[in-house]
Short mmCIF file of C-alpha atoms and ligand atoms in Angstrom, two decimals:
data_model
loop_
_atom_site.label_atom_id
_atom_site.label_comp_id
_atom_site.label_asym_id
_atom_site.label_seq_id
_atom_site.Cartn_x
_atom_site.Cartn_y
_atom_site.Cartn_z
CA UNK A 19 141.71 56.56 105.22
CA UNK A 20 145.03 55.13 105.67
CA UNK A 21 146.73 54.23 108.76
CA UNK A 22 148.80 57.57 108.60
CA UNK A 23 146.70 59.87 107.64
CA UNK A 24 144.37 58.65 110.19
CA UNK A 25 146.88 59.66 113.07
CA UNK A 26 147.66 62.54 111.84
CA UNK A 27 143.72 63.83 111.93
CA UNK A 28 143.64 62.02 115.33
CA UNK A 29 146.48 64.05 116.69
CA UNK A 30 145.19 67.58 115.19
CA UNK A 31 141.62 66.64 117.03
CA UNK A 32 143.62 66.09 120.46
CA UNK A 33 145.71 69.44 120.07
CA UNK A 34 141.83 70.93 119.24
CA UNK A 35 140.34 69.06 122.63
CA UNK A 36 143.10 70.36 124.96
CA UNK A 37 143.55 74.35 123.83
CA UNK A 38 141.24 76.69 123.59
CA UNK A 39 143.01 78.92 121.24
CA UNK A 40 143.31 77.99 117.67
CA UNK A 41 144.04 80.19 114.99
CA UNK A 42 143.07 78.91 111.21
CA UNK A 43 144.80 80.53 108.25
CA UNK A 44 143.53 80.10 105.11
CA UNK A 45 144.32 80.45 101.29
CA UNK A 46 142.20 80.14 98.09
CA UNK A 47 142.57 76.42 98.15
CA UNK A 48 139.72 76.32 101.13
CA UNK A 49 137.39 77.90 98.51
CA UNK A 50 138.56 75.86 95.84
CA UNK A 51 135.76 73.08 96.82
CA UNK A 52 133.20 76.28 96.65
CA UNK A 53 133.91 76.34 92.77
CA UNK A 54 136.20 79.29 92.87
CA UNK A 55 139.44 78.48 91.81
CA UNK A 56 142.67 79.79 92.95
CA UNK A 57 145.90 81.25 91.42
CA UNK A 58 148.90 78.48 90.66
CA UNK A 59 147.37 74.77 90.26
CA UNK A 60 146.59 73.77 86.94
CA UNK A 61 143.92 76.05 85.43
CA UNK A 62 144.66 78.53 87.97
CA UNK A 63 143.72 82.08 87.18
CA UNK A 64 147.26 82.92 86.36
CA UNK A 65 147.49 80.48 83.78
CA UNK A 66 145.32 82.83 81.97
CA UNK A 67 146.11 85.51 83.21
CA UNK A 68 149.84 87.46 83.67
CA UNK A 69 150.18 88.66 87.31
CA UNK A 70 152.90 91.36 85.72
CA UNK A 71 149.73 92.73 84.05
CA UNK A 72 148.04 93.56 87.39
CA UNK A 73 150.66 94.91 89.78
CA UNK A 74 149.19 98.04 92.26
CA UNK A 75 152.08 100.51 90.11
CA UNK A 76 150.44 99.64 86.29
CA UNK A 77 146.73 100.10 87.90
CA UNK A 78 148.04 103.58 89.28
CA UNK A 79 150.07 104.56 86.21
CA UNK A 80 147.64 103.63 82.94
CA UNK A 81 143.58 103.69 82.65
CA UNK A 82 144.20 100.86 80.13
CA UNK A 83 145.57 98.86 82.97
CA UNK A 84 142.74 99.96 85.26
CA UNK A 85 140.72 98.88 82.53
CA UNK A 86 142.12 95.43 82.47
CA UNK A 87 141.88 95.66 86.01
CA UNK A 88 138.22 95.67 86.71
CA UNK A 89 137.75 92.84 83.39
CA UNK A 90 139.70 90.33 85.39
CA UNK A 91 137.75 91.55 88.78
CA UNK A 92 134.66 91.24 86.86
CA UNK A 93 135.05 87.84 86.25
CA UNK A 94 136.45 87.10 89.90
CA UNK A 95 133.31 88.99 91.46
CA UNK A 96 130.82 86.97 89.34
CA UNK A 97 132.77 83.23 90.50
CA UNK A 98 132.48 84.69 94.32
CA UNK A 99 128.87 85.59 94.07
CA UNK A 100 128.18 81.81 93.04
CA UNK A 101 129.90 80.18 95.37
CA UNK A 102 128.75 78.96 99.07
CA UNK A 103 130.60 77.95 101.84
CA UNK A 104 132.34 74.28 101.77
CA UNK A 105 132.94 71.66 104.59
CA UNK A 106 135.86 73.92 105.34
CA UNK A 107 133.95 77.07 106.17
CA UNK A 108 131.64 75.49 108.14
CA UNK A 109 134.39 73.54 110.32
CA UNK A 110 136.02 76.70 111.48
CA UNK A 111 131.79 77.89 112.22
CA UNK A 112 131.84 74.96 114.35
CA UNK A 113 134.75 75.54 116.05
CA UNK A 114 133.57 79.11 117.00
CA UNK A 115 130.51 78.05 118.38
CA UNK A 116 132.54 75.24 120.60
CA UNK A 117 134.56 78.45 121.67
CA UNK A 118 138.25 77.02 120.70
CA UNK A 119 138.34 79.55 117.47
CA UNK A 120 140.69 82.41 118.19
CA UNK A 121 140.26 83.97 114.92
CA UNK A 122 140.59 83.18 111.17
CA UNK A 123 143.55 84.67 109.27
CA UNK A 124 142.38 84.56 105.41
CA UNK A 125 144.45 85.61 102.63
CA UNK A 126 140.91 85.31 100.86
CA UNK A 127 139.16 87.76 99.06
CA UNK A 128 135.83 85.91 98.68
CA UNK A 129 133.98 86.38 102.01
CA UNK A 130 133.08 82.70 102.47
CA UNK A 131 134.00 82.40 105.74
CA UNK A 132 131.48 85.09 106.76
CA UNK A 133 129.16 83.89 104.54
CA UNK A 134 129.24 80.40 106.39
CA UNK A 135 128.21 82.53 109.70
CA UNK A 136 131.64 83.63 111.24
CA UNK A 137 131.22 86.61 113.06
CA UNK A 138 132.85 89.47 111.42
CA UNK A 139 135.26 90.27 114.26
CA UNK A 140 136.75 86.80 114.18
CA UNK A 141 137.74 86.83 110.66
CA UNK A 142 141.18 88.73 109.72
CA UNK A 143 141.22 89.18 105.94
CA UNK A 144 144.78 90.46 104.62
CA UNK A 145 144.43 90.89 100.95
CA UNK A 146 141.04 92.52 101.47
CA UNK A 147 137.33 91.49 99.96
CA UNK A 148 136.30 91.82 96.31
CA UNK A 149 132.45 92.69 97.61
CA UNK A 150 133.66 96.10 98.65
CA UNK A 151 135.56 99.09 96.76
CA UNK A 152 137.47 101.75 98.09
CA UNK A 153 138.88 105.39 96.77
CA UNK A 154 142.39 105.24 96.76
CA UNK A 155 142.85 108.91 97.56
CA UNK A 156 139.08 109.53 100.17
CA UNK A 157 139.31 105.76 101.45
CA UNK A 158 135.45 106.09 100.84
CA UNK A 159 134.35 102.44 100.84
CA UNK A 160 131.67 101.58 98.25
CA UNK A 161 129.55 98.32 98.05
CA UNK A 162 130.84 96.33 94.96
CA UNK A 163 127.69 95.70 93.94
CA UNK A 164 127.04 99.71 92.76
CA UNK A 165 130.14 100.07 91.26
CA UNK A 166 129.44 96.82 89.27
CA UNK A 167 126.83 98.50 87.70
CA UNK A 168 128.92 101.91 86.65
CA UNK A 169 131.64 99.24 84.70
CA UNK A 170 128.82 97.45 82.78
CA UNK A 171 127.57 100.68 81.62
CA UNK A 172 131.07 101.12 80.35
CA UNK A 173 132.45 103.53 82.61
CA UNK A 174 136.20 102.25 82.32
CA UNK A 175 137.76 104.82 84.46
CA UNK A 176 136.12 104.69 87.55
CA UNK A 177 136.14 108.23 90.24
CA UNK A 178 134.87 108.91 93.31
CA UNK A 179 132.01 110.82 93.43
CA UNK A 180 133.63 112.94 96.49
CA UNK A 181 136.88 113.60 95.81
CA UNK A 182 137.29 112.20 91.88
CA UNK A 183 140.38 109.60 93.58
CA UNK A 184 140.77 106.70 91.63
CA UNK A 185 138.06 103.80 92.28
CA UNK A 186 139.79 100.05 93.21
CA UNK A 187 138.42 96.87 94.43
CA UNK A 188 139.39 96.81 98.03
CA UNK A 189 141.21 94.28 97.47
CA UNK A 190 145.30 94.02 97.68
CA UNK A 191 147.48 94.29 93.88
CA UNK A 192 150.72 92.81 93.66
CA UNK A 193 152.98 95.65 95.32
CA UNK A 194 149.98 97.32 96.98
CA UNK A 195 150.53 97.99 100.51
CA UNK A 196 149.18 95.74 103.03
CA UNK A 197 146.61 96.71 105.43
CA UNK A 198 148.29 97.98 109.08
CA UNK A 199 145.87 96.93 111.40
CA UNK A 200 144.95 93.52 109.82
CA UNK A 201 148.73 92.72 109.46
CA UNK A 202 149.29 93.97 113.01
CA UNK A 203 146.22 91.87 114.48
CA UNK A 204 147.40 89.05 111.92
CA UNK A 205 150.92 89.24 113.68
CA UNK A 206 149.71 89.07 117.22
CA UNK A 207 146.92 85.96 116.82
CA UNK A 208 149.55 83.94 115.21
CA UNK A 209 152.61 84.41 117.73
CA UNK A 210 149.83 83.69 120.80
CA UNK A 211 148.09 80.62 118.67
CA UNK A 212 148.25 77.65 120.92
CA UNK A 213 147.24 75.01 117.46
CA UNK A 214 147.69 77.06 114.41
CA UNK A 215 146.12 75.65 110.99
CA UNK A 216 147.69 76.27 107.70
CA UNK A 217 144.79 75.32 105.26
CA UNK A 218 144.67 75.62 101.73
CA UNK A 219 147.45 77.85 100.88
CA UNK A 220 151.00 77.63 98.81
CA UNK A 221 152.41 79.28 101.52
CA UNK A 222 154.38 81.28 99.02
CA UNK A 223 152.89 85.10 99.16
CA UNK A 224 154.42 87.50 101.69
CA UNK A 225 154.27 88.56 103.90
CA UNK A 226 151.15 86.57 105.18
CA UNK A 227 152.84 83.24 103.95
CA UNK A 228 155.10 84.62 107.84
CA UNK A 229 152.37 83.71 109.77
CA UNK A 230 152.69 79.79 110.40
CA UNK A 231 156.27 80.84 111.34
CA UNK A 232 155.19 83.29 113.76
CA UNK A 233 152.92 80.81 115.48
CA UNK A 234 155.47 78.24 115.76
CA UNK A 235 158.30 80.60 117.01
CA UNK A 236 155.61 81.61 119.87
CA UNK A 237 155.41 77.56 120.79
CA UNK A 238 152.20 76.60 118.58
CA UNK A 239 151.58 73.26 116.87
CA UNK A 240 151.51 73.85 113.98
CA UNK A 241 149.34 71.77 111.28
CA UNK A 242 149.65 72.43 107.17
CA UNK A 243 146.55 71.21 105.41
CA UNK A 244 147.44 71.62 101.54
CA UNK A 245 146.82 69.35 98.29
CA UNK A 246 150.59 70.34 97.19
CA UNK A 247 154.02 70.42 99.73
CA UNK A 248 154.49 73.99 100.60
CA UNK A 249 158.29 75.29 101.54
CA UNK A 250 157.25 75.17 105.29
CA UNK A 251 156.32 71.62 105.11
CA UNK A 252 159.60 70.99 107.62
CA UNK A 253 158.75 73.02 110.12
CA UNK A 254 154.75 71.48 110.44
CA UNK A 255 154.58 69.28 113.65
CA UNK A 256 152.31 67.38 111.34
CA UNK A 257 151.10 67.64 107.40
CA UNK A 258 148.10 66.65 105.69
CA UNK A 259 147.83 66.12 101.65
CA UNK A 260 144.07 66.04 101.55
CA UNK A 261 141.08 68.36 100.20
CA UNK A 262 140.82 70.77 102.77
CA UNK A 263 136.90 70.11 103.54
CA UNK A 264 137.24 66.19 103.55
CA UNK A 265 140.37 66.89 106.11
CA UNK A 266 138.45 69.00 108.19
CA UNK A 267 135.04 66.57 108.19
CA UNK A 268 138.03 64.12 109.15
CA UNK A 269 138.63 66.78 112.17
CA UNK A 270 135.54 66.87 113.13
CA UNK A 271 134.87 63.09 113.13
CA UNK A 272 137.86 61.99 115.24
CA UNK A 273 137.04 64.97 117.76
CA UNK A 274 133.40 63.22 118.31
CA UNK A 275 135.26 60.29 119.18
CA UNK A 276 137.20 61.45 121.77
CA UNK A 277 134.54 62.85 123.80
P1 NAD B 13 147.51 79.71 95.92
O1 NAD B 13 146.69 79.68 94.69
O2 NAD B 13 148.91 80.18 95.84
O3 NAD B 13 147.58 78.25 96.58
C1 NAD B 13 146.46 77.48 96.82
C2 NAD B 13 146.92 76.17 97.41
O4 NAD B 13 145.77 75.42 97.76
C3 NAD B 13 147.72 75.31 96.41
O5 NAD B 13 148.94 74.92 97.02
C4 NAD B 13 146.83 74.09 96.15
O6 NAD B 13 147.55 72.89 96.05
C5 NAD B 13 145.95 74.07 97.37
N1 NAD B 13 144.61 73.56 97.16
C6 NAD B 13 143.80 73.70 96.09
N2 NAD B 13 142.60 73.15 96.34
C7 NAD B 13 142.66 72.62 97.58
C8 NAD B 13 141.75 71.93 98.40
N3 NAD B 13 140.52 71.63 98.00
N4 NAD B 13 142.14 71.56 99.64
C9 NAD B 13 143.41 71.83 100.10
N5 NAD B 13 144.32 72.48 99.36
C10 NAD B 13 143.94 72.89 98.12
O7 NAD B 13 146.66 80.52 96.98
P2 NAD B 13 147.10 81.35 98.24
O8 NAD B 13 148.17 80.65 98.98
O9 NAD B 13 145.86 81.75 98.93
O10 NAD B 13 147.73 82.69 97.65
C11 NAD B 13 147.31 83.29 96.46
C12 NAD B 13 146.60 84.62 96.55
O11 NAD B 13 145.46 84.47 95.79
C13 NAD B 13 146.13 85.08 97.88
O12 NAD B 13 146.60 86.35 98.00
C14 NAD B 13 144.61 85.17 97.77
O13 NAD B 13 144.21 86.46 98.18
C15 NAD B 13 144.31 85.12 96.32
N6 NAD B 13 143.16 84.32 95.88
C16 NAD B 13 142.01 84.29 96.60
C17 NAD B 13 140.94 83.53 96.16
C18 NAD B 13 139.69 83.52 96.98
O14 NAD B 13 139.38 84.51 97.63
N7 NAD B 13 138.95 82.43 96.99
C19 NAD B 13 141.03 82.79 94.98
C20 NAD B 13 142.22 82.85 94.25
C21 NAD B 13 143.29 83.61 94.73
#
């Protein structure tokens, strides 16, 4: 560890020590470490696949899009079952159970972080979770698992069995509109966050790419955790280039210390 990198860890472990209400946001590059990869670095899904084809107005409008649709969810939903919870997932478990976790904001779709053992009701997910499906018209939720089934036995255009609505992962499209509550919930945590954590995320989809601003205007520190720079970099009180479960072990070590 260099010498400044090490302060930086040993200054996010002090803001940890002396508040009580942290707030972690995270982005697919926390779950990168769990084998799942995530959308822009270098075999990203989007370098294989076009985002234009998968905007929330093409799955509405065509059944060959919806078709598309649940191939490229097929193969996300068979990555997500694989995968376990990293370094990363467990930190913010352990930082529940010291009681200093407010919540975790995740722009995640993979249920990780409850997998890892974070109560549901301290885990704000904003773009959905591809383990559930919902009827667009009913809202009936359905468990992913079923509906898995019905697409390998090559039903392509799935229906609700009450109300024949149209059958989506409940999960948020490009130009989909975001969940109220979450976003509302997402809004509040960050503007009260005393140390807000920015980890694994480009920082570049709205609007939960707002949240580390919120957080800051309401007086948080505010700590980015990220492989790449992100366009908030500036306004970080401090930012860490590193993998985002070797940062966190990092966390953890240098919070031991000061005991
Ligand atoms: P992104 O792909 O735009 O950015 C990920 C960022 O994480 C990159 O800047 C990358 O440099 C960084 N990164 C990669 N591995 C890292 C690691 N081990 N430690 C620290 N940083 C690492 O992802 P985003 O900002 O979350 O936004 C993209 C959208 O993709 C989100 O809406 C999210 O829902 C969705 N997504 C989710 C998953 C998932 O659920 N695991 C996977 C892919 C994409």
């Amino acid at each position: 560890m260099t010498y400044e990198i090490e302060e930086k860890i040993n200054l996010i472990a002090k803001w940890i020590k002396d508040h009580d209400r942290v707030v972690i946001f995270t982005g697919a590059g926390v779950s990168t470490e769990s084998g799942i990869p995530d959308f822009r670095s270098p075999g990203g899904i989007w370098e294989r696949f076009d985002p234009n084809e998968f905007l929330f107005d093409k799955f509405l409008a065509s059944e060959k899009a919806r078709r598309n649709y649940w191939q490229l969810h097929t193969e996300i939903y068979y990555t997500i079952l694989k995968a376990k919870p990293n370094p990363a997932h467990l930190a913010c478990v352990a930082l529940d159970r010291m009681g200093k976790l407010d919540c975790v904001i995740t722009q995640n779709i993979d249920n990780l972080h409850q997998n890892a053992g974070l109560p549901r009701e301290k885990v704000i997910e904003l773009h959905g979770n591809a383990l559930k499906v919902t009827c667009l018209s009913c809202k009936k939720e359905y468990d992913r698992k079923d509906i898995q089934q019905r697409v390998e036995g090559g039903e392509s255009d799935l229906r609700c069995d009450d109300c024949k609505g149209l059958l989506k992962p409940a999960t948020i499209a490009f130009g989909q509109p975001m969940p109220f509550k979450e976003m509302h919930e997402a809004e509040t945590r960050s503007a009260a966050a005393e140390v807000f954590l920015a980890i694994g995320s480009s920082l570049v989809v709205y609007p939960a790419a707002y949240m580390p601003i919120y957080a800051k205007q309401g007086g948080a520190k505010l700590a980015i955790i990220n492989l790449t720079p992100t366009p908030y970099d500036h306004q970080a009180d401090v930012v860490v280039q590193e993998k985002a479960g070797v940062a966190m072990d990092m966390i953890f070590e240098s919070m031991k210390k000061r005991v």
